[in-house]
XYZ file of C-alpha atoms in Angstrom:
616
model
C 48.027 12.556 -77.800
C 50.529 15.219 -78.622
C 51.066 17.315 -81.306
C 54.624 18.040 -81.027
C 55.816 15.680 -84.288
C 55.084 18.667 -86.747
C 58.171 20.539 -84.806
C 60.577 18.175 -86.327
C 59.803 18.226 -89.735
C 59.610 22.352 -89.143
C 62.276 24.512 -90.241
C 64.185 25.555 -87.532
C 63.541 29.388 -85.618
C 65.654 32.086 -86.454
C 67.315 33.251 -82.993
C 70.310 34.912 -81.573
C 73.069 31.222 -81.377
C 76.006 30.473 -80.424
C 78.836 28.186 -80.338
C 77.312 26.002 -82.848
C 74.797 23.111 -81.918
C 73.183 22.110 -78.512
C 75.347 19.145 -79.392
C 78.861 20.754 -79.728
C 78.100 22.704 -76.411
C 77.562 19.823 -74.564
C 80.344 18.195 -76.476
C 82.706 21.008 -75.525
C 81.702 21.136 -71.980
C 82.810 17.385 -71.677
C 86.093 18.632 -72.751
C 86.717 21.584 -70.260
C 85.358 23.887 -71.922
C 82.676 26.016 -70.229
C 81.998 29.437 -72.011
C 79.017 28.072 -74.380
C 77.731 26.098 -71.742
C 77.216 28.455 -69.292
C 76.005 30.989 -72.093
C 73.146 28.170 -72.576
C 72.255 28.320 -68.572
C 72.458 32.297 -68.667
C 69.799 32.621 -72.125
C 68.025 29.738 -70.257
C 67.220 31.571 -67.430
C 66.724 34.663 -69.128
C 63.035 35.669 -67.625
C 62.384 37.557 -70.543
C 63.683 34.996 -72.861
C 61.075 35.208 -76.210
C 58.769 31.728 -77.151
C 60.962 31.241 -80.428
C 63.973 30.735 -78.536
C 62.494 28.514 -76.253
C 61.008 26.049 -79.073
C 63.775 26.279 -81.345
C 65.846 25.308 -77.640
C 63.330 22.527 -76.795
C 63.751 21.173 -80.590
C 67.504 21.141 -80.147
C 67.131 18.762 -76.348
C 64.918 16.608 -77.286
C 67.044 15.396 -80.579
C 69.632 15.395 -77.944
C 68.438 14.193 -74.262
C 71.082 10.866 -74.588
C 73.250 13.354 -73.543
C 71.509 14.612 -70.654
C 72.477 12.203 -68.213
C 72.793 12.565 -64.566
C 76.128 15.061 -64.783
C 73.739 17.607 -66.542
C 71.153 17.440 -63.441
C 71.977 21.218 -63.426
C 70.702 22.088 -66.948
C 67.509 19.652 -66.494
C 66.929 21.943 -63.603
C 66.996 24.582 -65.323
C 64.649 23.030 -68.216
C 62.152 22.336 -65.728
C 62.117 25.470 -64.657
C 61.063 27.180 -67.283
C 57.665 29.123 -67.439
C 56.363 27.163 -69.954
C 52.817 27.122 -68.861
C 52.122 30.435 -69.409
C 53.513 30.722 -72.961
C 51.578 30.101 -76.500
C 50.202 26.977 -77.135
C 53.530 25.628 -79.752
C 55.457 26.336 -76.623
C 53.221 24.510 -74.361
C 53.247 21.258 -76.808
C 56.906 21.668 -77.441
C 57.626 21.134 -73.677
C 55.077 18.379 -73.668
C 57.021 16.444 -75.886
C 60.490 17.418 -74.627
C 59.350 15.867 -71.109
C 58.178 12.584 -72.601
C 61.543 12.134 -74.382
C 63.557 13.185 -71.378
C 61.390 10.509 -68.799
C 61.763 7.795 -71.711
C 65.565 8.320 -72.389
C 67.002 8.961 -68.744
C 64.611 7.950 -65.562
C 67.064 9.808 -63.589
C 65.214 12.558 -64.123
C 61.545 11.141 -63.520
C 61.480 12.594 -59.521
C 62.624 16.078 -60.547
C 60.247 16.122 -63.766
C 57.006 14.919 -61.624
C 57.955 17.220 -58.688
C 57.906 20.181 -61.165
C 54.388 19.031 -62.265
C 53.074 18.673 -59.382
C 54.108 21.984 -58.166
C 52.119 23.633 -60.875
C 48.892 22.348 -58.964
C 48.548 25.428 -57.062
C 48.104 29.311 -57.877
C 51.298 30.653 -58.523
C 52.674 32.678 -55.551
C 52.633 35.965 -56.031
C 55.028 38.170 -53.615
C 53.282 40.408 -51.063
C 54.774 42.883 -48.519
C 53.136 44.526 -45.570
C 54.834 46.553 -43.085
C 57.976 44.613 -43.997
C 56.456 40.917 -43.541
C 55.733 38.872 -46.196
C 52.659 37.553 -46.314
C 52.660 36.054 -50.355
C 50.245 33.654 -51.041
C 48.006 32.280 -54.092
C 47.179 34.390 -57.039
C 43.700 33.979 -57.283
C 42.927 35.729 -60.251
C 44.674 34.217 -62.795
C 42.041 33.586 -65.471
C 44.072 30.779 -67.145
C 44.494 28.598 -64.291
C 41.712 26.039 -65.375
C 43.782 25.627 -68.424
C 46.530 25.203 -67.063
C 45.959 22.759 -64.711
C 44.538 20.920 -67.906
C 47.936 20.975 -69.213
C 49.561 19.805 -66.088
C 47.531 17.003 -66.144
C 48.531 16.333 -69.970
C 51.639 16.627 -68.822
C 51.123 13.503 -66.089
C 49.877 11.727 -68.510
C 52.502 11.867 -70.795
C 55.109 10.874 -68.459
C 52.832 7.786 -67.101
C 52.681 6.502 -70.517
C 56.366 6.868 -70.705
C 57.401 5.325 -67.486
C 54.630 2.506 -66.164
C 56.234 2.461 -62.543
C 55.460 6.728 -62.585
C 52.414 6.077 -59.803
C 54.760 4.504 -57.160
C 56.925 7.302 -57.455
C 54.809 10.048 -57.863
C 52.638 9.386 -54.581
C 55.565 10.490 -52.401
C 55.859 13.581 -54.211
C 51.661 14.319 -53.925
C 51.993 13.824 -50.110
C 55.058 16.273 -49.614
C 53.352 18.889 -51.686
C 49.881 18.931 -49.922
C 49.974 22.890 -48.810
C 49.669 23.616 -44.746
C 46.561 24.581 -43.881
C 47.240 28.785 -43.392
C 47.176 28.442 -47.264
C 44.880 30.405 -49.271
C 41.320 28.083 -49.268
C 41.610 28.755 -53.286
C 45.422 26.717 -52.856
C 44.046 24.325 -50.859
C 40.631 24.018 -53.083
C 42.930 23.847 -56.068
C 45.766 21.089 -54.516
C 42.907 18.632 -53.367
C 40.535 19.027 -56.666
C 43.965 18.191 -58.864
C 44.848 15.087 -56.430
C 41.172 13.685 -57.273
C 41.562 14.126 -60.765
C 45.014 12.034 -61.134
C 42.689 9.094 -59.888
C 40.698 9.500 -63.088
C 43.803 8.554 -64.979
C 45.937 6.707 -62.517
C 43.426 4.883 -60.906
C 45.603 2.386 -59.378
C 46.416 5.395 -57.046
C 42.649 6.268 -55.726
C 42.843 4.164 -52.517
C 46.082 5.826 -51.584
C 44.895 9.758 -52.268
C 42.020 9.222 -50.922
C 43.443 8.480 -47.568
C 45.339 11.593 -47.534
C 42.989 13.595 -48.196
C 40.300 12.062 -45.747
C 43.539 12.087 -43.680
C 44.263 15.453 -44.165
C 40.173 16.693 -43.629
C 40.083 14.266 -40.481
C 42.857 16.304 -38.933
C 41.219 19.618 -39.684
C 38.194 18.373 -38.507
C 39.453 16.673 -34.995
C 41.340 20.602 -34.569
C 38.186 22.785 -35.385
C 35.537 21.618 -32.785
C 31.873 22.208 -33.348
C 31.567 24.086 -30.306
C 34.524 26.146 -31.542
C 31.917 26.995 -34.869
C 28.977 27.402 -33.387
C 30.907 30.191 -31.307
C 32.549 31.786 -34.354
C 28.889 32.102 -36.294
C 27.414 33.625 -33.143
C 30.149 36.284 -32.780
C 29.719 36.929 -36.468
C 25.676 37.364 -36.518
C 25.957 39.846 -33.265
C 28.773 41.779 -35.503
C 26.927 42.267 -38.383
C 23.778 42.677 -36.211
C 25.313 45.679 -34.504
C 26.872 46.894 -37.996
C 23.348 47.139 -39.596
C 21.760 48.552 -36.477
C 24.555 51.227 -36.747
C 24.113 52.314 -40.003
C 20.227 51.774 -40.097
C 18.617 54.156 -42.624
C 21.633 54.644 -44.898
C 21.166 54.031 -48.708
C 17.769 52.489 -47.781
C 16.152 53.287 -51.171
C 19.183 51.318 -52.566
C 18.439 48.153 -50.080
C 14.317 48.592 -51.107
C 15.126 48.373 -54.699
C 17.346 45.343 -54.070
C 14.726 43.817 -52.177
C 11.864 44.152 -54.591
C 13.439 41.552 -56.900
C 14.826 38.209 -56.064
C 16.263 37.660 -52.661
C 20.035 38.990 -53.334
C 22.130 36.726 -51.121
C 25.923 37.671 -50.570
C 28.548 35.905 -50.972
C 29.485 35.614 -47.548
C 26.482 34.633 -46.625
C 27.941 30.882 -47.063
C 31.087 31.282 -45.799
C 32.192 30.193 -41.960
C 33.075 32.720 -39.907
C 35.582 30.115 -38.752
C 38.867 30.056 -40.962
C 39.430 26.109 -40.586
C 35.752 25.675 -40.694
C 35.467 27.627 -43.935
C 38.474 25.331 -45.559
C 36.542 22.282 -44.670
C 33.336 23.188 -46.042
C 34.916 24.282 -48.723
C 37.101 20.777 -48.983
C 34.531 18.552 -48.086
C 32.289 20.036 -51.420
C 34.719 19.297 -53.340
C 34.679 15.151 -52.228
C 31.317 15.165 -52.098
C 31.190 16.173 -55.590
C 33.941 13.966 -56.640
C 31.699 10.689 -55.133
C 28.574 11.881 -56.903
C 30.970 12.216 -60.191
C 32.550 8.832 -59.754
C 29.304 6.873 -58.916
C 27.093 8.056 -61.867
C 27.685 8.142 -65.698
C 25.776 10.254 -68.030
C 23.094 10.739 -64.529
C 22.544 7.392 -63.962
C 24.444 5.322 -60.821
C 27.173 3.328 -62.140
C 26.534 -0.047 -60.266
C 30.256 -1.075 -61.121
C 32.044 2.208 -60.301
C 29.819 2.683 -56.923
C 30.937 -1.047 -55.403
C 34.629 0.160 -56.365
C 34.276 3.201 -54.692
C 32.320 2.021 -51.576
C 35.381 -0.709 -51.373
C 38.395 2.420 -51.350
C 36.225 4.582 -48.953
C 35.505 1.404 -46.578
C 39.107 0.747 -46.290
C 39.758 4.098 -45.908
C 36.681 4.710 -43.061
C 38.360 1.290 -41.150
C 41.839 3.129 -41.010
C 41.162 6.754 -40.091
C 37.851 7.484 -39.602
C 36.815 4.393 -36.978
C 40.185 5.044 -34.663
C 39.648 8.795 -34.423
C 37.216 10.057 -31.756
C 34.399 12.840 -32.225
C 34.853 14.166 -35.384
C 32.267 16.039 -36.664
C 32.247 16.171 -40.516
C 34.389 14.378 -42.531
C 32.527 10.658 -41.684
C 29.609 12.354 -43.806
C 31.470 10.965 -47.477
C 30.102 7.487 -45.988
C 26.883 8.744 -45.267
C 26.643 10.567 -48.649
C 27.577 7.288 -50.480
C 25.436 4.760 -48.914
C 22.522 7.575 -50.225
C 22.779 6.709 -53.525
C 21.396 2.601 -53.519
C 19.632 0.698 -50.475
C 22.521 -2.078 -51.003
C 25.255 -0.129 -49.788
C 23.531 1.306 -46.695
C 23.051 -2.359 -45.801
C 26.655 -3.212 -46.447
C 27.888 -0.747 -44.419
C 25.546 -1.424 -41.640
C 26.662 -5.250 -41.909
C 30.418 -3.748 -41.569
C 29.766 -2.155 -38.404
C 28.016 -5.167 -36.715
C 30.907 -7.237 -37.587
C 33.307 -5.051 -36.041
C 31.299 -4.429 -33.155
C 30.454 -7.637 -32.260
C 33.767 -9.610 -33.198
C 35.666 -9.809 -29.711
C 39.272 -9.917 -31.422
C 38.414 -6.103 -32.343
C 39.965 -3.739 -29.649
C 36.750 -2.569 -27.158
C 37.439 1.218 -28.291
C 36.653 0.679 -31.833
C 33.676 -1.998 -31.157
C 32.343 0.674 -29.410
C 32.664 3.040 -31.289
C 31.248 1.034 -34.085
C 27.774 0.575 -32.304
C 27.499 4.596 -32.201
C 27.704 4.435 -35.895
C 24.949 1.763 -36.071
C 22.753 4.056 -33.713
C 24.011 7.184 -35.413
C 23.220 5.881 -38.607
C 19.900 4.071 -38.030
C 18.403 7.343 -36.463
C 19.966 10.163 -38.722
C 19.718 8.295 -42.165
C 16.320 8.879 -44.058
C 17.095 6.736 -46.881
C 17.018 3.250 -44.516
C 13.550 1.924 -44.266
C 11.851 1.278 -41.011
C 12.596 -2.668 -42.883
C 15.986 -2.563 -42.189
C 15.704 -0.276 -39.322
C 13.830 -3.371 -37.513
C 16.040 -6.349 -39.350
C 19.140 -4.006 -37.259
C 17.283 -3.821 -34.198
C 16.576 -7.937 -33.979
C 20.197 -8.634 -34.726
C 21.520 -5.889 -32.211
C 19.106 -6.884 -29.676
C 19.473 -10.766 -29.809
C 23.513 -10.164 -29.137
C 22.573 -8.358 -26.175
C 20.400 -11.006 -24.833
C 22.973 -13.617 -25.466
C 25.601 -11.128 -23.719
C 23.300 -11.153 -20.902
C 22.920 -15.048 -21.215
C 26.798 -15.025 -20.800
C 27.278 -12.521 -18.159
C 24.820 -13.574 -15.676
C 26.026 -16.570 -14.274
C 29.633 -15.032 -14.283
C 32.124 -13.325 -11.513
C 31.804 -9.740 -14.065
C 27.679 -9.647 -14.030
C 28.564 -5.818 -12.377
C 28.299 -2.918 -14.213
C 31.790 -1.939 -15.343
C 32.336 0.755 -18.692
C 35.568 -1.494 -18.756
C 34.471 -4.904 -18.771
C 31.267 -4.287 -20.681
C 31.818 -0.937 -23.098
C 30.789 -2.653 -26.401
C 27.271 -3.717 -24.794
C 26.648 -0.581 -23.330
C 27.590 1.376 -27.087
C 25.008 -1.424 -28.322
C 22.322 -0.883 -25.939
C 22.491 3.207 -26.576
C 22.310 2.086 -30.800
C 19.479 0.675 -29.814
C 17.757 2.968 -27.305
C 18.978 5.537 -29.636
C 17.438 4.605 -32.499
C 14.301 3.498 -31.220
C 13.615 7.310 -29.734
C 13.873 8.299 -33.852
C 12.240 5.765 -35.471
C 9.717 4.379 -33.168
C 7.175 6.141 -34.938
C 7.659 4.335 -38.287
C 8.207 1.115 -36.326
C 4.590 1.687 -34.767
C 3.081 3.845 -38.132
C -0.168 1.687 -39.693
C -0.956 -0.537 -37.226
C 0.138 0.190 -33.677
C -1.354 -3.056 -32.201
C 1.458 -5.077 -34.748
C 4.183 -2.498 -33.686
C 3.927 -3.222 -30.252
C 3.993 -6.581 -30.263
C 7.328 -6.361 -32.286
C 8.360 -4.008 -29.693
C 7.218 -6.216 -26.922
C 8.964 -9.421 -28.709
C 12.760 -6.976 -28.291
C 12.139 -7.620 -24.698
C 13.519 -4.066 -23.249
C 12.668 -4.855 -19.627
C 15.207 -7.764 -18.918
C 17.582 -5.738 -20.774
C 17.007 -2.694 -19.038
C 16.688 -4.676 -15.363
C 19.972 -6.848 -16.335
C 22.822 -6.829 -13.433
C 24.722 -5.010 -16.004
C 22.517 -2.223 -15.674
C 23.270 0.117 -19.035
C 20.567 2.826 -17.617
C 23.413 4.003 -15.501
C 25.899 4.047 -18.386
C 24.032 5.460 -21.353
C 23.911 9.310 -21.898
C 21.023 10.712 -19.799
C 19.511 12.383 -22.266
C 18.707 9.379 -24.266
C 18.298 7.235 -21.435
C 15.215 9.645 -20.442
C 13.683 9.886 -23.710
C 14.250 6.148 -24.074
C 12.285 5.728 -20.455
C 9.472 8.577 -21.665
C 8.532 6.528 -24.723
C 8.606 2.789 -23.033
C 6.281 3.984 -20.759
C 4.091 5.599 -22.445
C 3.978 2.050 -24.567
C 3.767 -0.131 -21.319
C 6.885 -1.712 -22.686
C 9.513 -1.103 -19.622
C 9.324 1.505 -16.485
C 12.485 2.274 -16.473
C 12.334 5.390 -14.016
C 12.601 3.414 -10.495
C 16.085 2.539 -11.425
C 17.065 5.391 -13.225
C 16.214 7.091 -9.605
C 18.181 4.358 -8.100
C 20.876 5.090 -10.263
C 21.030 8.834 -9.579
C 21.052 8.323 -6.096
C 24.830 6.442 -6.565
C 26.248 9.462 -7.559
C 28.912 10.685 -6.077
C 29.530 14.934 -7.389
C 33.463 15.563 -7.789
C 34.311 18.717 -6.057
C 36.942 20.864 -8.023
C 39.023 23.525 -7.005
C 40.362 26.204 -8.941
C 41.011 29.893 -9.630
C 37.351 30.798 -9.443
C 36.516 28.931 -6.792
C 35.224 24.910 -6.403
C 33.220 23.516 -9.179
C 30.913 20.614 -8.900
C 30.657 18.021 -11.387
C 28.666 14.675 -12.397
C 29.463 12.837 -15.020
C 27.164 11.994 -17.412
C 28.957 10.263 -20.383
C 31.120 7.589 -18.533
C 31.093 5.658 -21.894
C 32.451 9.036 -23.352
C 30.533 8.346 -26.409
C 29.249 10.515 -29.218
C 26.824 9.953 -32.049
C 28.666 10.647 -35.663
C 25.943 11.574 -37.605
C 24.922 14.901 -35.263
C 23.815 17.721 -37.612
C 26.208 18.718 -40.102
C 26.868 22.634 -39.835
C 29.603 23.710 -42.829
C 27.363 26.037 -44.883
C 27.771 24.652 -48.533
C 28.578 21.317 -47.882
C 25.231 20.501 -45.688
C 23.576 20.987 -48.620
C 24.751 17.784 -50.217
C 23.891 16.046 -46.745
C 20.611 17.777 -46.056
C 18.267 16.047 -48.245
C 18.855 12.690 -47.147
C 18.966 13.551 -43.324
C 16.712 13.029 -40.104
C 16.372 16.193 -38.653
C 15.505 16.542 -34.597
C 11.949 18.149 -34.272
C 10.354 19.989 -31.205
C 7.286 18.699 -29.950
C 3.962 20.996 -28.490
C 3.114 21.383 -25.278
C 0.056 19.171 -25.766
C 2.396 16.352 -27.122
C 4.118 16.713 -24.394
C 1.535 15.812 -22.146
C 0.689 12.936 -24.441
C 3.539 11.410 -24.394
C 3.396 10.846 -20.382
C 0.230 9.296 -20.902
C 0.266 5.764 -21.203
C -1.587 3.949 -23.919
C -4.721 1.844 -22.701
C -4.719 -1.419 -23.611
C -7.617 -3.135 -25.617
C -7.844 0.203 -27.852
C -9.685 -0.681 -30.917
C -7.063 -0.473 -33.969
C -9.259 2.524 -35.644
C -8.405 4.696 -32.528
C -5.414 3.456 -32.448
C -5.147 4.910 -36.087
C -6.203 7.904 -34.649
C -3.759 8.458 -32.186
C -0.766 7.982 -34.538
C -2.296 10.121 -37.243
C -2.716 13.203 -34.482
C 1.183 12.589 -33.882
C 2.872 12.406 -36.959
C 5.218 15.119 -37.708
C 5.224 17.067 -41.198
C 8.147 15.743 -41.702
C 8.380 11.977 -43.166
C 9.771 9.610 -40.120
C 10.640 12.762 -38.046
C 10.454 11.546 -34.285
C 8.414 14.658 -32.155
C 9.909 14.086 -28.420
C 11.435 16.453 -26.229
C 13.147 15.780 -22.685
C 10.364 16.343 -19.962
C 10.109 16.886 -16.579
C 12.095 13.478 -15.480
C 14.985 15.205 -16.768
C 14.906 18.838 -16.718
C 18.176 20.003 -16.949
C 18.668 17.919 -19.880
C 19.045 19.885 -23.638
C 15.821 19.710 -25.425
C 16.969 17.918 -28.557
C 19.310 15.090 -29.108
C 20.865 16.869 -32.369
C 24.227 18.373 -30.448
C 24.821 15.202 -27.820
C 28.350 15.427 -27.146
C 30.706 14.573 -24.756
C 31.028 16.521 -21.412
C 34.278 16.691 -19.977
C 32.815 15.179 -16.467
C 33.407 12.707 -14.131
C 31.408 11.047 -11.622
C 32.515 8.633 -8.514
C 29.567 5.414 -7.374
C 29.355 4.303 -4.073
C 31.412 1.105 -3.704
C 29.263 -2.022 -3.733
């Protein structure tokens, strides 16, 4: 792999020496004496020490690295410190070759020589002053960082082969080195992109640097709330809306020239007017492209690689992702994945269901599981309306047999605490039925409904345990809107029953009492809302089930219930005056049962509110 033999059989550099050999120096330093020695350190550390001395140096230590034993951990350091990446290419493979005989000969040194690598995975820092405050960072515009990073990577290698127990030793190192997050996005976007290549090579390392970075993106995620985005792109727009109102009329024969050609879109155009947000997007690309990479060989999915892949991100998904509650973006690598074959949507699905219905799994993370099976169901375009109805029968049937359970018991109340993982199922469920009852119903609506009938919605939805009262309004209404209007469940004379056992909490503070209700008492949120990082929601876009506005006149349609003994051409009819443009899109908007509710389920949340029912 490297070409560093043909410096041995070279004749040796003519360069200012002293004090004989490399060998006599070290030999006379083991005596007392300490003149040469520190000579070596001082031409060492020269910074403007010339590329012959440092080969015909290199050519000396590695003939000699017995002797560089843990008493000459100063000198190493000073080896490894040399700028050896930026030099000519003989330098560069001299190095190469002095580092795999120093790992082989003395593993003493094997920490300080991977730690130096990996250091060289950033930019170099480059000093910067301002008003006496240092604010260095990356230096972005050095045109020979792609090859370097190359070399570092050589460099890896090299040692690896040297030293087979390099991974276990080298992880530590990755993990201390990950840069803070006030970094530079290029430092960041260059530390994360290196850490995904060492998996290429040290493979028996993927699970592990995966999980730091997911960990790593999870935490930026959890800290950069979408709320906290959306505000940061609406202060932006109204800046540079009042910027180009300002300076209307300037240079416009410039701007009408521009525009006469192809649309000229800026740079910052894509970027996030949030600084964390605009690392994310910018991180989350990166992984996205790194699955696509890993999964498919010459264009084509790799069958093998994909299952290996789908088993590291599971494992990771179970140990971060699952526990942590509302993040917005980073879940998406799953989503992305499970995209590229039928197979592995269904395996993930299956995953879910057995954590949420396996009652040695805490209740937080069973219920949080059945928000990713409604998430997931609803948001996914890839799933087809197949196994969008095969998840429906198995979710449904638990729920009946919960019911079955719970009935004759002392708990057949409705308690979030006793019964959280059946409400999280029954939202999956009414969930996804609001986005894909279309499809379920699409061909032949008489068949639909009898597959809807056969669910049974009204004994769930009449059960002691009540889940009308628990579920998020806003689905719970659409959910009622579209039962009706299929004569499969009237839900609305308990949902009025329900709102009557509200009890507002009354607030005080510094501007004055506030009233609150709580409408999220299972404090749940769906995973798959709309992605919003510029760049990286293009990966996610095409494979996603966008929220779409219905007319007025559907509107009204949709409170009109559909008259039995229709004949099944009208009924053809009907759906074909419904269906949106877009393939599987679900057209309803909250109506008038609800009007305070938002008009599209693609930002449901969770309210910070709190509500108080009547004791029973």
């Amino acid at each position: 792999m490297l070409g560093g033999d043909e410096f041995i059989s070279s004749p040796p550099r003519k360069t200012v020496r002293f004090g004989g050999t490399l060998t006599d120096i070290l030999m006379k330093y083991e005596k007392g004496e300490t003149t040469d020695f520190e000579l070596l350190k001082h031409q060492l550390s020269d910074p403007d020490i010339k590329d012959a001395q440092i080969i015909n140096w290199l050519h000396e230590f590695r003939a000699s690295v017995v002797y560089l034993t843990k008493e000459r951990e100063q000198l190493v350091n000073i080896l490894l410190k040399l700028p050896w990446l930026r030099r000519s290419q003989e330098v560069v493979e001299e190095y190469l070759g002095f580092l795999g005989n120093l790992v082989s000969a003395q593993t003493v040194h094997l920490r300080p020589c991977l730690r130096m690598i990996v250091s060289q995975f950033v930019p170099a820092r480059i000093t910067i002053r301002e008003d006496d405050v240092d604010i260095s960072d990356s230096d972005d515009d050095d045109e020979n960082l792609s090859e370097n990073f190359n070399t570092c990577h050589r460099a890896l290698q090299t040692v690896a082969r040297y030293v087979p127990s390099t991974p276990q030793f080298l992880m530590p190192i990755l993990v201390e080195n990950f840069p803070f997050f006030n970094k530079s996005e290029r430092t960041l976007e260059c530390y994360v992109h290196n850490l995904l290549r060492v998996t290429v090579y040290l493979p028996t390392l993927r699970l592990q640097i995966l999980e730091l970075i997911i960990e790593k993106l999870l935490k930026l995620d959890v800290s950069t709330p979408q709320q906290d985005i959306e505000d940061a792109e609406e202060n932006a727009n109204n800046s540079d809306s009042e910027e180009k109102s300002t300076e209307e009329g300037l240079f416009d024969m410039e701007e009408d020239e521009e525009r006469k050609g192809n649309k000229v879109v800026s740079s910052s155009s894509e970027r996030m007017a949030h600084p964390l947000a605009e690392r994310l997007d910018i991180l989350m690309t990166i992984l996205f492209s790194y699955i696509k990479d890993v999964c498919h060989v010459n264009g084509k999915l790799d069958i093998s690689n994909t299952k290996d892949l789908y088993r590291d991100l599971v494992c990771v998904f179970d140990k971060l992702i699952l526990p942590t509650h509302a993040s917005c973006h980073v879940q998406y690598f799953m989503f992305y994945l499970c995209s590229f074959k039928l197979g592995l949507a269904e395996a993930f699905l299956d995953h879910l269901w057995k954590k949420l219905h396996d009652p040695n799994n805490a209740s937080v993370i069973r219920q949080t599981a059945g928000s990713y099976i409604g998430s997931f169901l609803a948001r996914a375009k890839f799933i087809p309306v197949v196994t969008v109805k095969a998840c429906l029968d198995l979710l449904v049937n638990w729920m009946h047999k919960y019911i079955d359970n719970q009935d004759k018991g002392a708990n057949a109340y409705c308690d979030v605490a006793l019964h959280g993982p059946f409400y999280s199922t029954c939202q999956a469920v009414f969930y996804t039925l609001i986005f894909r009852h279309k499809q379920i119903l699409d061909g032949n609506l008489r068949k639909g409904l009898s597959y809807l009938q056969s669910l049974n919605f009204e004994r769930i939805v009449m059960c002691q345990l009540n889940p009308l009262k628990i579920c998020i309004p806003s689905v719970v209404n659409l959910f009622a809107a579209i039962t009706r209007k299929y004569q499969l469940v009237f839900c609305y004379t308990i949902i009025e029953r329900n709102n009557r056992q509200f009890i507002p909490v009354v607030r005080s503070g510094s501007g004055g009492d506030l009233v609150q209700t709580c409408t999220n008492p299972l404090d749940s949120f769906f995973p798959f809302d709309p992605y919003i990082l510029k760049r990286s929601k293009k990966t996610i876009e095409p494979f996603y089930q966008f929220w779409e506005e219905l007319s007025a006149e559907d509107l009204e349609n949709l409170k009109k219930p559909i008259k039995k003994g229709t004949s099944e051409d009208e009924d053809d009819d009907f759906l074909k005056g419904e269906t949106p443009q877009n393939d599987g899109v679900v057209g309803i908007a909250p109506n008038s049962y609800e009007s305070n509710t938002r008009s599209a389920l693609s930002s449901i949340d969770s309210p910070p509110d709190c509500y108080v029912p009547y004791l029973q």
